[in-house]
Amino acid sequence: MTGTGGEEMGVQAARSRALAVLRVRSRALAVALLPAAAAVILVAGGATGHLTGGVWDALRWVVSGLALLVLAAAGAVALVVARARPAVTPTVTVDEESAPDLYGMVRDLADRLDVPAPSAIALTPDCDSWLEDRTHPAHGRPPPAPEPDGATLPGGPAPRRGDAAPVLVIGSPFLWWMRVGELRAVLAPVVAGTGPSAHPDIAAARRFIRGLDAAAAVVSAGGRRGPLSRAAYGGLGRVVRLLLRGCRVHAAEMERGVAWAAAERAQAVDYGVRIVAQEQVGLAYAGWDRLLTRVALPAWRMGRWPARLDVGVVAALTELSRRDRLAEGFASRLGERPACDLLEEPGAMDEAVSLLAARLFHGGPSGASPDWSPVGWDDYPEEVVDRTWRTDAARLHRVLDALGVRRAAGHTAPGTGGPTLARVLDHLTTPADEASPGALPTPAPATDPAPATAPGAAPTRAHAAEPAEPARRAESPGSAEPAGGDGSVTRTGSPADAAPRRPPAPAYGDHDTHGGHLATHPHVAQPDAAHLEADLPGGDSDDPPGHRRATPAAPATPAPTPTPVTAAAVDEADDDDLAGTTARGAALAAGLSAQLAREEAEASVTGAGAPDAHPAAAAPTAGPAPDPALWDDRALPLLPLQPPRTGREILTAHVTAMVCCAAMDTAGAVPGLDWLDGPSLLFDGVRAADLAPSVLTLVETGDPGPLRTWMTELGIRPEKPVRLV
């Protein structure tokens, strides 16, 4: 059913489910008042002379005491539910003064839909849009309800907190990639959700569910101090979980009814444009996902955060349309007015959202500092790509020193410490007597403890002669889902997707871009060679991303006394991952993993953005910023992009970095930025190809032949020392 009839049925279905949720609350209240009612009856019977005698007197005292206990427990539960802070999505608030055109468009859309206008607008680094209720006292002062000029009567009562409309949260990639008409069409069903949200029964049911959800978060965070505290929190948790189980199905169906009604109401507004705009939603997902995992993540690891992520989305999708033969029509739409023109200062807003994205997906600090500073796209190759490769190459040589690998003095220039690519190739090359699988080299004592850096190179914060120590990485595959939720949600999409939202928005999926079609890849537990190739500078640019999402591993603590890597230590590493590498490669991968864990631990203690980062002096950023009232720094990062890298991935990345450093210092190559694949190695402005399979052959089989052939063709001199950081 469509039209007004379908909308009315959706509202009725949502209201009936809301009443079911409220009945659960009423039953809980009735159970809490039942002993008190029995006590009142017994006391009244004794006062009137009907229930007298020793048995009735004893029963009267027992029931009265039980009633007091139950009322006290019910009051405590109600107090926790009422005072608990519901979870909300960290966003960047858009003031009306900074975006009058955007507010005007949303209010005009609300007028056409005949629904209340959202109370405020906020941006989130996510490819989604939804409504979020922020009327709880813990969320700060209630935003003033936007009213048209002359709509408010002079001397009228001020709107109460509970009467405020929800906040409209818009994904920032939509503003920069979509045109004004497309954004309006996409937001139509979202804004239409303010109508059902204003219904008293639906609003009351949502407040009750949000309170229970927040109370559950309080229970999970407390109750560890003593026996009494554990007992109190345990009882509170059982009551809250019981109520949540009773409301779960009704709450989900209520949100589906709200989305159904909103979708039916929005059909009359820009319906044809909305069908076309949904294609741009999928493209924005794909471009944003590639930009975060391939471009932003390497910068975050170096202590830099790209300050124009949304501009990068436009560049990435434009590059995608140029490469994809089926996307020739996408470039023509760039001549239309972009939705970011609705903002007065899109650059400042983009910078604020970019910093918010760094905090959500990487857990960076809240502002710029000497170890956490913004970087522009023009400076990205030099400040991020070049430094990342040279930092990884320096770490590789430090671990080789710890393993006791001799420096090939005959192939190095006089007066240098010998940080050459030839040293790495010689070590990873499998000799004939070690070709049998499982044979591990006996590490010799380190004869040259000097740091593997060339003269004049910047010193690193980690000790150059510090031996590597194997550490088991606690991998947690899967996506880290934050606790807490918010029932007041109307999301972009079909009514079937209208279950209560648990902010922040869900993690991004992997999107394929072959032929202009989008496809979600299944979760991969261990990446294979094809996925590793896509992450290397010489990999095929058309390969789908092979990243995964999981909670980052806890950094290992430094050992009290340094110990060399031994065969027993390698056995403790991930056998499944290192089974496809040589014995020397497995030992080197274990050492690199331990070294990275130590550096991450040092960075977490000092508060630095990343180890071995040397960013330029940071200037304080001006403009909008995320509301601090919405933050919980203990839970950062809320949506980590990738799990801990496996030993083979770490070894492959470090060897590739060393090859790139040798190419830049001996063959005239330069670092570059590919919008879809991240750091790239350029020869005469052309991206280097066939590097990934050659490195994988060396790492997995110990055969340096393909890599040496590739370097010979490009004129790379592996025996020449390179400059490290």
XYZ file of C-alpha atoms in Angstrom:
725
model
C 0.000 0.000 0.000
C 1.285 3.448 -0.921
C 0.320 7.022 -0.331
C -1.536 8.306 2.682
C -3.017 4.919 3.500
C 0.392 3.263 3.752
C 1.727 6.140 5.813
C -1.199 5.946 8.197
C -0.750 2.206 8.594
C 2.938 2.711 9.333
C 2.164 5.244 12.047
C -0.490 2.989 13.553
C 1.870 0.029 13.571
C 4.598 2.110 15.237
C 2.139 3.471 17.816
C 0.822 -0.012 18.691
C 4.379 -1.245 19.242
C 5.179 1.844 21.298
C 2.181 1.096 23.513
C 3.489 -2.459 23.919
C 6.826 -1.063 25.120
C 5.029 1.220 27.554
C 3.009 -1.743 28.830
C 6.263 -3.465 29.737
C 7.170 -0.385 31.758
C 3.732 -0.373 33.394
C 3.985 -4.051 34.322
C 7.383 -3.474 35.895
C 5.948 -0.594 37.904
C 2.971 -2.726 38.963
C 5.271 -5.518 40.158
C 7.283 -3.000 42.167
C 4.101 -1.565 43.770
C 2.448 -4.911 44.502
C 4.130 -5.519 47.914
C 3.378 -1.929 48.880
C -0.288 -2.419 47.976
C -0.444 -5.588 50.071
C 1.172 -3.751 52.967
C -1.385 -0.949 52.686
C -4.227 -3.484 52.800
C -2.798 -5.144 55.894
C -2.214 -1.844 57.671
C -5.708 -0.608 56.795
C -7.243 -3.892 57.992
C -5.470 -3.602 61.321
C -6.524 0.015 61.743
C -10.189 -0.829 61.125
C -10.133 -3.885 63.419
C -10.717 -6.475 60.688
C -7.242 -8.055 60.459
C -6.139 -8.389 64.060
C -4.225 -11.003 65.998
C -0.661 -12.224 66.335
C -0.497 -13.833 62.899
C -1.796 -10.750 61.128
C 0.548 -8.476 63.061
C 3.591 -10.569 62.109
C 2.458 -10.755 58.494
C 1.889 -7.001 58.493
C 5.496 -6.336 59.603
C 6.977 -8.843 57.131
C 5.032 -7.507 54.161
C 5.732 -3.900 55.125
C 9.472 -4.598 55.340
C 9.393 -6.416 51.997
C 7.495 -3.516 50.452
C 10.108 -1.044 51.665
C 12.921 -3.163 50.219
C 11.182 -3.572 46.875
C 10.357 0.129 46.686
C 13.961 1.031 47.498
C 15.262 -1.349 44.832
C 12.735 -0.081 42.284
C 13.647 3.516 43.121
C 17.334 2.739 42.640
C 16.661 1.121 39.276
C 14.477 4.024 38.179
C 17.113 6.518 39.328
C 19.871 4.776 37.367
C 17.686 4.527 34.263
C 16.707 8.190 34.503
C 20.219 9.517 35.185
C 22.167 7.212 32.847
C 23.518 9.019 29.820
C 22.252 7.552 26.535
C 24.908 6.995 23.898
C 24.999 9.423 21.003
C 27.135 9.641 17.906
C 30.127 12.007 18.083
C 29.456 14.661 15.465
C 30.399 18.174 14.404
C 27.511 20.552 15.029
C 26.642 22.867 12.152
C 25.419 26.227 13.428
C 22.753 28.007 11.468
C 25.051 31.006 11.007
C 27.624 28.809 9.266
C 25.113 27.097 6.949
C 21.977 29.214 6.413
C 21.326 27.697 2.989
C 21.511 24.152 4.368
C 19.093 24.977 7.178
C 16.811 26.686 4.697
C 16.787 23.625 2.436
C 15.991 21.288 5.345
C 13.189 23.537 6.633
C 11.694 23.843 3.164
C 11.830 20.080 2.859
C 10.080 19.710 6.232
C 7.380 22.154 5.117
C 6.747 20.184 1.945
C 6.544 16.983 3.963
C 4.332 18.666 6.591
C 6.522 17.481 9.481
C 8.433 19.347 12.214
C 11.856 20.574 11.149
C 14.919 19.038 12.875
C 16.141 21.056 15.831
C 19.738 21.129 14.573
C 22.069 19.726 11.922
C 25.316 17.866 12.556
C 27.933 16.179 10.377
C 29.507 12.780 10.881
C 32.365 11.066 9.017
C 30.075 8.341 7.778
C 28.162 7.597 4.596
C 24.740 7.644 6.218
C 22.095 10.041 7.496
C 19.718 9.652 10.402
C 17.752 11.401 13.139
C 19.102 11.363 16.691
C 17.314 12.367 19.877
C 19.523 14.491 22.132
C 16.945 15.711 24.622
C 18.528 13.989 27.613
C 19.861 16.469 30.218
C 23.337 14.896 29.985
C 23.605 16.039 26.377
C 23.681 19.690 27.294
C 21.251 22.508 26.708
C 18.350 21.576 24.417
C 18.686 23.179 20.983
C 16.064 25.780 20.149
C 13.374 24.493 17.875
C 13.748 26.121 14.438
C 10.615 27.996 13.603
C 9.773 30.076 10.540
C 9.734 33.824 10.969
C 6.597 34.912 12.771
C 5.602 31.401 13.781
C 6.398 31.921 17.471
C 3.856 33.945 19.408
C 5.264 36.753 21.582
C 5.260 35.798 25.243
C 4.519 32.167 24.474
C 5.925 29.374 26.602
C 9.446 28.238 25.837
C 9.708 24.757 24.357
C 10.525 22.031 26.846
C 13.448 19.667 26.410
C 11.197 16.722 25.670
C 9.388 18.700 22.958
C 12.568 19.435 20.960
C 12.773 17.769 17.565
C 15.605 15.309 16.914
C 18.911 16.354 15.388
C 19.526 15.645 11.704
C 22.915 13.934 11.278
C 24.296 14.025 7.723
C 27.276 12.064 6.419
C 29.914 14.556 5.361
C 30.907 12.602 2.184
C 27.384 13.213 0.913
C 27.831 16.976 1.150
C 31.020 17.000 -0.907
C 30.171 14.363 -3.499
C 26.440 14.859 -4.056
C 24.799 17.736 -5.827
C 22.211 19.893 -4.053
C 19.253 18.159 -5.662
C 20.627 14.715 -4.892
C 21.216 15.577 -1.242
C 17.696 16.942 -0.942
C 16.252 13.731 -2.386
C 18.325 11.519 -0.082
C 17.372 13.519 3.018
C 13.637 13.508 2.234
C 12.787 10.161 3.907
C 15.080 11.023 6.829
C 13.471 14.389 7.528
C 10.046 12.776 7.149
C 10.852 10.719 10.241
C 10.435 13.760 12.472
C 6.662 13.399 12.104
C 6.326 10.002 13.816
C 9.079 11.019 16.254
C 6.832 13.779 17.584
C 4.087 11.322 18.561
C 3.871 11.242 22.392
C 3.639 7.455 22.698
C 6.546 6.816 20.311
C 8.671 9.475 22.009
C 7.961 8.025 25.466
C 8.769 4.495 24.325
C 12.051 5.657 22.816
C 13.039 7.489 25.986
C 12.358 4.359 28.032
C 14.430 2.158 25.708
C 17.322 4.635 25.623
C 17.285 4.782 29.409
C 17.428 0.995 29.708
C 20.235 0.818 27.173
C 22.222 3.485 29.012
C 21.631 1.709 32.324
C 22.966 -1.511 30.809
C 26.136 0.362 29.847
C 26.439 1.668 33.423
C 26.103 -1.866 34.785
C 28.784 -3.211 32.439
C 31.208 -0.452 33.485
C 30.713 -0.666 37.262
C 30.406 -3.172 40.030
C 34.045 -4.233 40.359
C 35.059 -2.519 43.599
C 33.733 -4.868 46.270
C 31.220 -7.591 47.089
C 28.390 -5.168 47.882
C 28.988 -3.192 44.723
C 29.087 -6.343 42.616
C 25.880 -7.587 44.194
C 24.086 -4.274 43.643
C 25.219 -3.968 40.038
C 24.419 -7.624 39.428
C 20.833 -7.177 40.584
C 20.469 -3.984 38.593
C 21.843 -5.725 35.524
C 19.393 -8.607 35.784
C 16.428 -6.246 36.048
C 17.595 -4.090 33.129
C 18.300 -7.075 30.889
C 14.908 -8.551 31.715
C 13.178 -5.327 30.688
C 15.266 -5.046 27.530
C 14.350 -8.583 26.497
C 10.713 -7.741 26.970
C 11.007 -4.617 24.801
C 13.367 -5.880 22.103
C 10.896 -7.162 19.538
C 8.404 -4.335 20.058
C 11.132 -1.687 19.739
C 12.406 -3.145 16.475
C 8.918 -3.288 14.999
C 8.203 0.250 16.199
C 11.238 1.573 14.321
C 10.219 -0.327 11.209
C 6.808 1.266 11.389
C 8.369 4.713 11.755
C 10.577 4.117 8.728
C 7.612 2.781 6.775
C 5.590 5.910 7.496
C 8.537 8.193 6.667
C 9.215 6.445 3.367
C 5.568 6.654 2.351
C 5.407 10.354 3.176
C 8.634 11.115 1.275
C 7.491 9.459 -1.946
C 5.821 12.660 -3.076
C 9.073 14.662 -2.840
C 11.790 14.222 -5.489
C 10.993 10.554 -5.957
C 12.645 10.278 -9.356
C 15.778 12.116 -8.258
C 16.025 9.919 -5.176
C 16.392 6.800 -7.302
C 19.356 8.346 -9.105
C 20.798 9.709 -5.850
C 20.914 6.228 -4.316
C 23.544 5.311 -6.905
C 25.689 8.166 -5.610
C 25.246 6.850 -2.061
C 26.894 3.590 -3.098
C 29.703 5.426 -4.854
C 30.324 7.580 -1.803
C 30.611 4.426 0.304
C 33.198 2.968 -2.070
C 35.293 6.141 -2.343
C 35.194 6.872 1.384
C 36.187 3.320 2.241
C 39.175 3.325 -0.111
C 40.266 6.766 1.043
C 40.244 5.839 4.729
C 41.997 2.488 4.475
C 44.489 3.275 1.696
C 45.231 6.986 2.180
C 44.224 8.208 5.642
C 45.383 5.212 7.687
C 49.090 5.465 6.682
C 49.040 9.152 7.627
C 47.383 8.476 10.992
C 50.028 5.886 11.797
C 52.704 8.542 11.174
C 51.069 11.066 13.475
C 49.559 13.148 10.663
C 45.898 13.533 9.803
C 44.751 14.664 6.351
C 42.796 17.859 6.888
C 40.658 17.576 3.716
C 39.273 14.061 3.691
C 36.018 15.050 2.026
C 37.895 16.795 -0.765
C 39.846 13.575 -1.145
C 36.581 11.676 -1.582
C 35.722 13.823 -4.572
C 39.191 13.281 -6.025
C 39.008 9.522 -5.444
C 35.589 9.160 -7.036
C 36.617 11.363 -9.949
C 39.633 9.112 -10.485
C 37.359 6.093 -10.272
C 35.090 7.535 -12.932
C 38.131 8.166 -15.128
C 39.373 4.592 -14.814
C 36.009 2.882 -15.095
C 34.683 2.773 -18.632
C 31.136 2.339 -17.334
C 31.338 5.539 -15.287
C 31.800 8.053 -18.082
C 28.659 9.945 -17.081
C 29.792 10.614 -13.533
C 32.261 13.324 -14.501
C 29.572 15.389 -16.249
C 27.618 15.826 -13.023
C 30.566 17.624 -11.444
C 29.478 20.763 -13.285
C 26.353 21.001 -11.115
C 26.356 22.810 -7.787
C 27.842 20.629 -5.039
C 25.992 20.336 -1.760
C 29.015 21.656 0.157
C 28.207 25.088 -1.297
C 25.374 25.173 1.232
C 28.056 25.742 3.910
C 29.586 29.160 4.457
C 33.069 27.752 5.216
C 33.310 24.245 3.754
C 37.074 24.108 4.306
C 36.832 24.635 8.066
C 33.986 22.131 8.304
C 35.962 19.575 6.298
C 38.924 19.990 8.640
C 36.760 19.456 11.733
C 35.172 16.324 10.265
C 38.596 15.013 9.217
C 39.879 15.333 12.781
C 36.741 13.609 14.045
C 37.332 10.752 11.600
C 40.892 10.357 12.868
C 39.613 10.058 16.434
C 36.817 7.624 15.595
C 38.795 5.293 13.351
C 42.313 5.624 14.795
C 41.937 7.072 18.294
C 44.053 10.162 17.744
C 44.229 13.143 20.094
C 41.491 15.742 20.187
C 43.593 18.552 18.679
C 46.769 19.412 16.841
C 50.111 18.956 18.628
C 53.764 18.498 17.660
C 53.150 14.746 17.383
C 49.687 15.014 15.815
C 49.378 17.654 13.116
C 47.350 18.128 9.923
C 48.808 17.536 6.495
C 47.649 18.849 3.135
C 47.290 16.742 0.035
C 50.186 18.550 -1.691
C 52.522 17.628 1.180
C 51.222 14.085 1.589
C 53.839 12.302 -0.605
C 56.771 13.962 1.153
C 55.422 14.120 4.711
C 53.666 10.752 4.822
C 54.717 8.412 2.021
C 58.436 9.170 2.103
C 58.635 9.178 5.905
C 56.622 5.982 6.207
C 58.916 4.087 3.855
C 62.110 5.368 5.450
C 60.815 4.694 8.959
C 59.915 1.112 8.034
C 63.297 0.626 6.349
C 65.117 1.896 9.454
C 63.099 -0.469 11.646
C 63.960 -3.343 9.314
C 67.694 -2.689 9.689
C 67.418 -2.345 13.463
C 65.829 -5.774 13.669
C 68.525 -7.196 11.390
C 71.098 -5.787 13.812
C 69.271 -7.483 16.683
C 69.305 -10.780 14.774
C 73.074 -10.515 14.363
C 72.969 -10.217 10.578
C 76.336 -9.003 9.308
C 76.564 -5.907 7.211
C 77.913 -6.542 3.739
C 80.878 -4.208 4.140
C 82.281 -4.991 0.733
C 79.221 -3.575 -0.985
C 78.812 -0.355 0.997
C 80.350 3.045 0.601
C 83.148 4.006 3.016
C 82.078 5.726 6.217
C 78.493 4.457 6.216
C 76.721 1.986 8.452
C 75.588 -0.015 5.476
C 71.776 0.384 5.373
C 71.545 -1.242 1.949
C 68.897 -3.225 0.160
C 71.524 -5.849 -0.674
C 71.770 -6.700 3.015
C 68.062 -7.453 3.157
C 68.096 -9.478 -0.048
C 71.084 -11.547 1.052
C 69.491 -12.340 4.392
C 66.104 -13.355 2.975
C 67.628 -15.426 0.172
C 67.331 -19.079 1.138
C 70.686 -20.923 0.876
C 70.794 -24.415 -0.521
C 71.485 -26.002 2.872
C 68.476 -24.284 4.454
C 65.960 -25.051 1.744
C 64.158 -27.607 3.893
C 61.116 -26.105 5.586
C 61.380 -25.347 9.279
C 65.175 -24.884 9.355
C 65.886 -21.804 11.405
C 69.162 -19.897 11.296
C 71.269 -19.761 14.414
C 71.519 -16.072 15.290
C 75.058 -14.841 15.712
C 75.928 -12.150 18.219
C 75.526 -8.645 16.916
C 78.938 -7.386 15.833
C 77.906 -3.888 14.868
C 75.546 -2.271 17.372
C 75.656 1.065 15.596
C 72.311 2.384 14.348
C 71.580 1.665 10.719
C 71.370 5.268 9.620
C 73.339 7.244 7.144
C 75.323 10.328 8.208
C 73.105 13.328 8.672
C 69.935 11.318 8.995
C 67.473 12.317 11.692
C 67.753 10.166 14.830
C 64.893 7.903 15.760
C 63.286 7.731 19.172
C 63.648 3.958 19.434
C 67.054 2.524 20.339
C 68.878 1.385 17.232
C 70.709 -1.469 18.922
C 67.709 -2.700 20.897
C 67.212 -6.377 20.056
C 63.835 -7.482 18.844
C 61.680 -9.574 21.102
C 58.928 -11.876 19.848
C 55.488 -11.027 21.080
C 52.187 -12.705 20.538
C 49.682 -10.328 19.040
C 46.213 -10.716 20.458
C 44.247 -10.582 17.259
C 40.560 -10.031 17.477
C 39.029 -10.478 14.018
C 35.809 -8.761 13.414
C 34.494 -5.311 13.882
C 34.556 -3.578 17.234
C 30.998 -2.582 18.027
C 30.499 0.102 20.643
C 28.091 -0.358 23.481
C 25.081 1.783 23.842
C 22.319 2.685 21.403
C 19.672 5.146 20.529
C 16.217 4.270 19.448
C 15.394 7.592 17.845
C 16.633 6.815 14.383
C 15.337 7.113 10.875
C 18.097 6.042 8.521
C 18.586 6.473 4.823
C 17.320 3.431 2.971
C 14.421 1.032 2.958
C 11.973 0.561 5.840
C 13.460 -2.870 6.516
C 16.638 -1.207 7.715
C 14.895 0.815 10.375
C 15.806 -1.224 13.434
C 16.999 0.832 16.393
C 20.376 2.291 15.568
C 23.365 1.730 17.847
C 25.548 4.774 17.320
C 28.028 5.466 16.008
C 27.282 4.247 12.542
C 28.397 0.746 11.561
C 31.834 0.163 10.140
C 32.355 0.368 6.444
C 32.365 -2.710 4.302
C 34.721 -3.699 1.542
C 33.501 -2.523 -1.829
C 34.537 -3.722 -5.226
C 34.653 -1.225 -8.045
C 34.948 -3.519 -11.055
C 32.807 -2.350 -13.894
C 31.145 0.350 -11.860
C 29.228 -2.165 -9.759
C 29.505 -2.400 -6.006
C 29.831 -5.721 -4.241
C 30.496 -6.521 -0.610
C 33.325 -8.943 0.039
C 32.976 -11.536 2.819
C 34.980 -11.149 5.964
C 38.476 -12.523 5.444
C 40.248 -14.041 8.426
C 43.706 -14.293 6.820
C 44.595 -12.276 3.706
C 46.138 -14.129 0.830
C 48.755 -12.994 -1.659
C 46.215 -11.161 -3.795
C 45.130 -9.025 -0.861
C 48.729 -8.304 0.052
C 49.490 -7.246 -3.503
C 46.692 -4.702 -3.432
C 48.232 -3.008 -0.409
C 51.696 -2.589 -1.930
C 52.805 0.437 -3.969
C 53.280 -1.682 -7.085
C 50.036 -3.584 -6.821
C 47.277 -3.496 -9.375
C 45.205 -0.392 -8.872
C 42.047 -2.212 -9.905
C 42.310 -4.891 -7.252
C 39.570 -4.737 -4.592
C 40.687 -3.673 -1.128
C 41.656 -6.530 1.139
C 41.470 -4.824 4.455
C 39.640 -6.113 7.492
C 38.277 -4.468 10.606
C 38.863 -5.512 14.169
C 39.797 -4.220 17.560
C 43.482 -3.323 17.625
C 45.731 -5.611 19.612
C 46.939 -4.529 23.018
C 50.523 -3.282 22.701
C 53.140 -5.508 24.197
C 55.191 -4.184 27.099
C 58.961 -3.951 26.716
C 60.975 -6.807 28.174
C 63.148 -6.065 31.204
C 66.231 -7.554 29.518
C 66.727 -7.736 25.737
C 66.891 -11.236 24.285
C 67.652 -12.292 20.727
C 65.049 -13.951 18.552
C 65.370 -17.736 18.708
C 63.686 -20.703 17.086
C 61.519 -21.213 20.161
C 60.351 -17.623 19.904
C 59.366 -18.093 16.305
C 57.342 -21.162 17.285
C 55.250 -18.899 19.516
C 54.304 -16.703 16.550
C 51.310 -17.281 14.365
C 52.176 -20.606 12.743
C 49.373 -20.415 10.211
C 50.506 -17.033 8.948
C 54.258 -17.699 8.879
C 53.891 -21.193 7.435
C 54.039 -19.708 3.942
C 57.379 -17.951 4.530
C 60.988 -19.100 4.818
C 62.722 -19.780 8.132
C 64.692 -16.543 7.944
C 61.593 -14.632 6.946
C 59.661 -16.046 9.900
C 62.386 -14.966 12.332
C 62.551 -11.498 10.793
C 58.749 -11.140 10.850
C 58.669 -12.071 14.544
C 61.314 -9.469 15.322
C 59.512 -6.769 13.368
C 56.229 -7.579 15.125
C 57.873 -7.280 18.531
C 59.572 -4.014 17.586
C 56.307 -2.532 16.347
C 54.553 -3.591 19.552
C 57.187 -1.830 21.653
C 56.944 1.351 19.613
C 53.162 1.355 19.865
C 53.441 0.916 23.625
C 55.852 3.864 23.835
C 53.560 5.983 21.682
C 50.534 5.181 23.855
C 52.449 6.167 27.001
C 53.806 9.439 25.595
C 50.566 10.309 23.806
C 52.243 10.554 20.419
C 50.231 9.945 17.309
C 52.614 7.266 16.014
C 56.165 6.087 16.630
C 59.081 7.628 14.750
C 56.952 10.453 13.422
C 58.569 13.821 12.777
C 55.725 16.090 11.708
C 56.153 19.747 11.096
C 55.219 22.299 13.696
C 51.497 22.218 14.192
C 49.376 25.304 14.247
C 46.148 25.367 16.231
C 43.156 24.813 14.035
C 40.234 27.179 14.065
C 36.647 26.522 13.200
C 34.007 24.043 14.343
C 34.915 21.104 16.554
C 33.112 18.052 17.917
C 30.995 18.727 20.969
C 33.044 17.558 23.991
C 29.830 16.572 25.770
C 29.422 13.731 23.273
C 32.885 12.253 23.785
C 34.065 9.292 25.806
C 37.816 9.130 25.254
C 38.038 5.801 27.070
C 36.337 4.049 24.154
C 38.554 5.367 21.338
C 38.887 4.280 18.632
C 35.209 3.471 18.299
C 35.505 2.005 14.778
C 39.039 0.739 14.125
C 39.682 0.303 10.429
C 41.971 -2.704 10.485
C 43.020 -5.511 12.814
C 46.653 -6.001 13.799
C 48.730 -6.903 10.767
C 50.018 -10.441 10.566
C 53.715 -11.218 10.581
C 53.813 -11.854 6.856
C 52.032 -8.579 6.131
C 54.474 -6.664 8.335
C 57.511 -8.292 6.718
C 56.186 -7.685 3.208
C 55.463 -4.031 3.963
C 58.947 -3.446 5.397
C 60.739 -5.116 2.501
C 58.645 -3.112 0.058
C 59.505 0.087 1.927
C 63.210 -0.751 1.668
C 62.894 -1.337 -2.072
C 61.098 1.995 -2.485
C 63.810 3.806 -0.512
C 66.489 2.287 -2.734
C 64.532 3.292 -5.825
C 64.218 6.892 -4.618
C 67.887 7.233 -3.628
C 69.525 5.386 -6.524
C 67.128 5.478 -9.480
C 65.413 8.870 -9.230
C 61.985 7.570 -8.226
C 59.671 9.792 -6.178
C 56.880 9.048 -3.707
C 53.360 9.635 -4.941
C 49.727 9.460 -3.895
C 47.130 7.379 -5.668
C 43.635 8.419 -4.610
C 42.326 4.863 -4.727
C 45.366 2.863 -3.612
C 47.323 5.203 -1.376
C 51.145 5.490 -1.369
C 52.708 4.843 -4.764
C 56.191 4.722 -6.263
C 56.542 6.882 -9.388
C 59.135 6.676 -12.162
C 58.932 9.718 -14.456
C 55.384 10.336 -13.253
C 54.259 6.773 -14.002
C 53.318 4.372 -11.227
C 55.689 1.418 -10.835
C 54.153 -1.948 -11.609
C 54.985 -5.583 -10.811
C 56.669 -4.790 -7.490
C 54.180 -6.648 -5.277
C 54.547 -10.140 -6.800
C 58.349 -9.864 -6.796
C 58.424 -8.975 -3.089
C 56.003 -11.766 -2.250
C 58.191 -14.267 -4.085
C 61.184 -13.198 -2.003
C 59.261 -13.324 1.286
C 57.469 -16.598 0.672
C 60.098 -18.655 -1.174
C 63.391 -16.858 -0.545
C 63.953 -16.389 -4.288
C 65.299 -12.881 -5.083
C 65.426 -13.480 -8.836
C 62.195 -11.707 -9.893
C 62.912 -8.741 -7.628
C 66.494 -8.367 -8.856
C 65.274 -8.511 -12.462
C 62.690 -5.828 -11.728
C 65.317 -3.587 -10.100
C 67.792 -4.098 -12.957
C 65.219 -2.976 -15.512
C 64.617 0.242 -13.566
C 68.249 0.906 -12.690
C 67.957 0.426 -8.929
C 71.295 -0.201 -7.174
C 70.731 -2.471 -4.144
C 74.360 -2.194 -2.980
C 74.130 1.586 -2.504
C 73.278 2.848 1.011
C 69.962 4.612 1.458
C 68.896 7.464 3.682
C 66.769 6.400 6.640
C 64.868 8.320 9.277
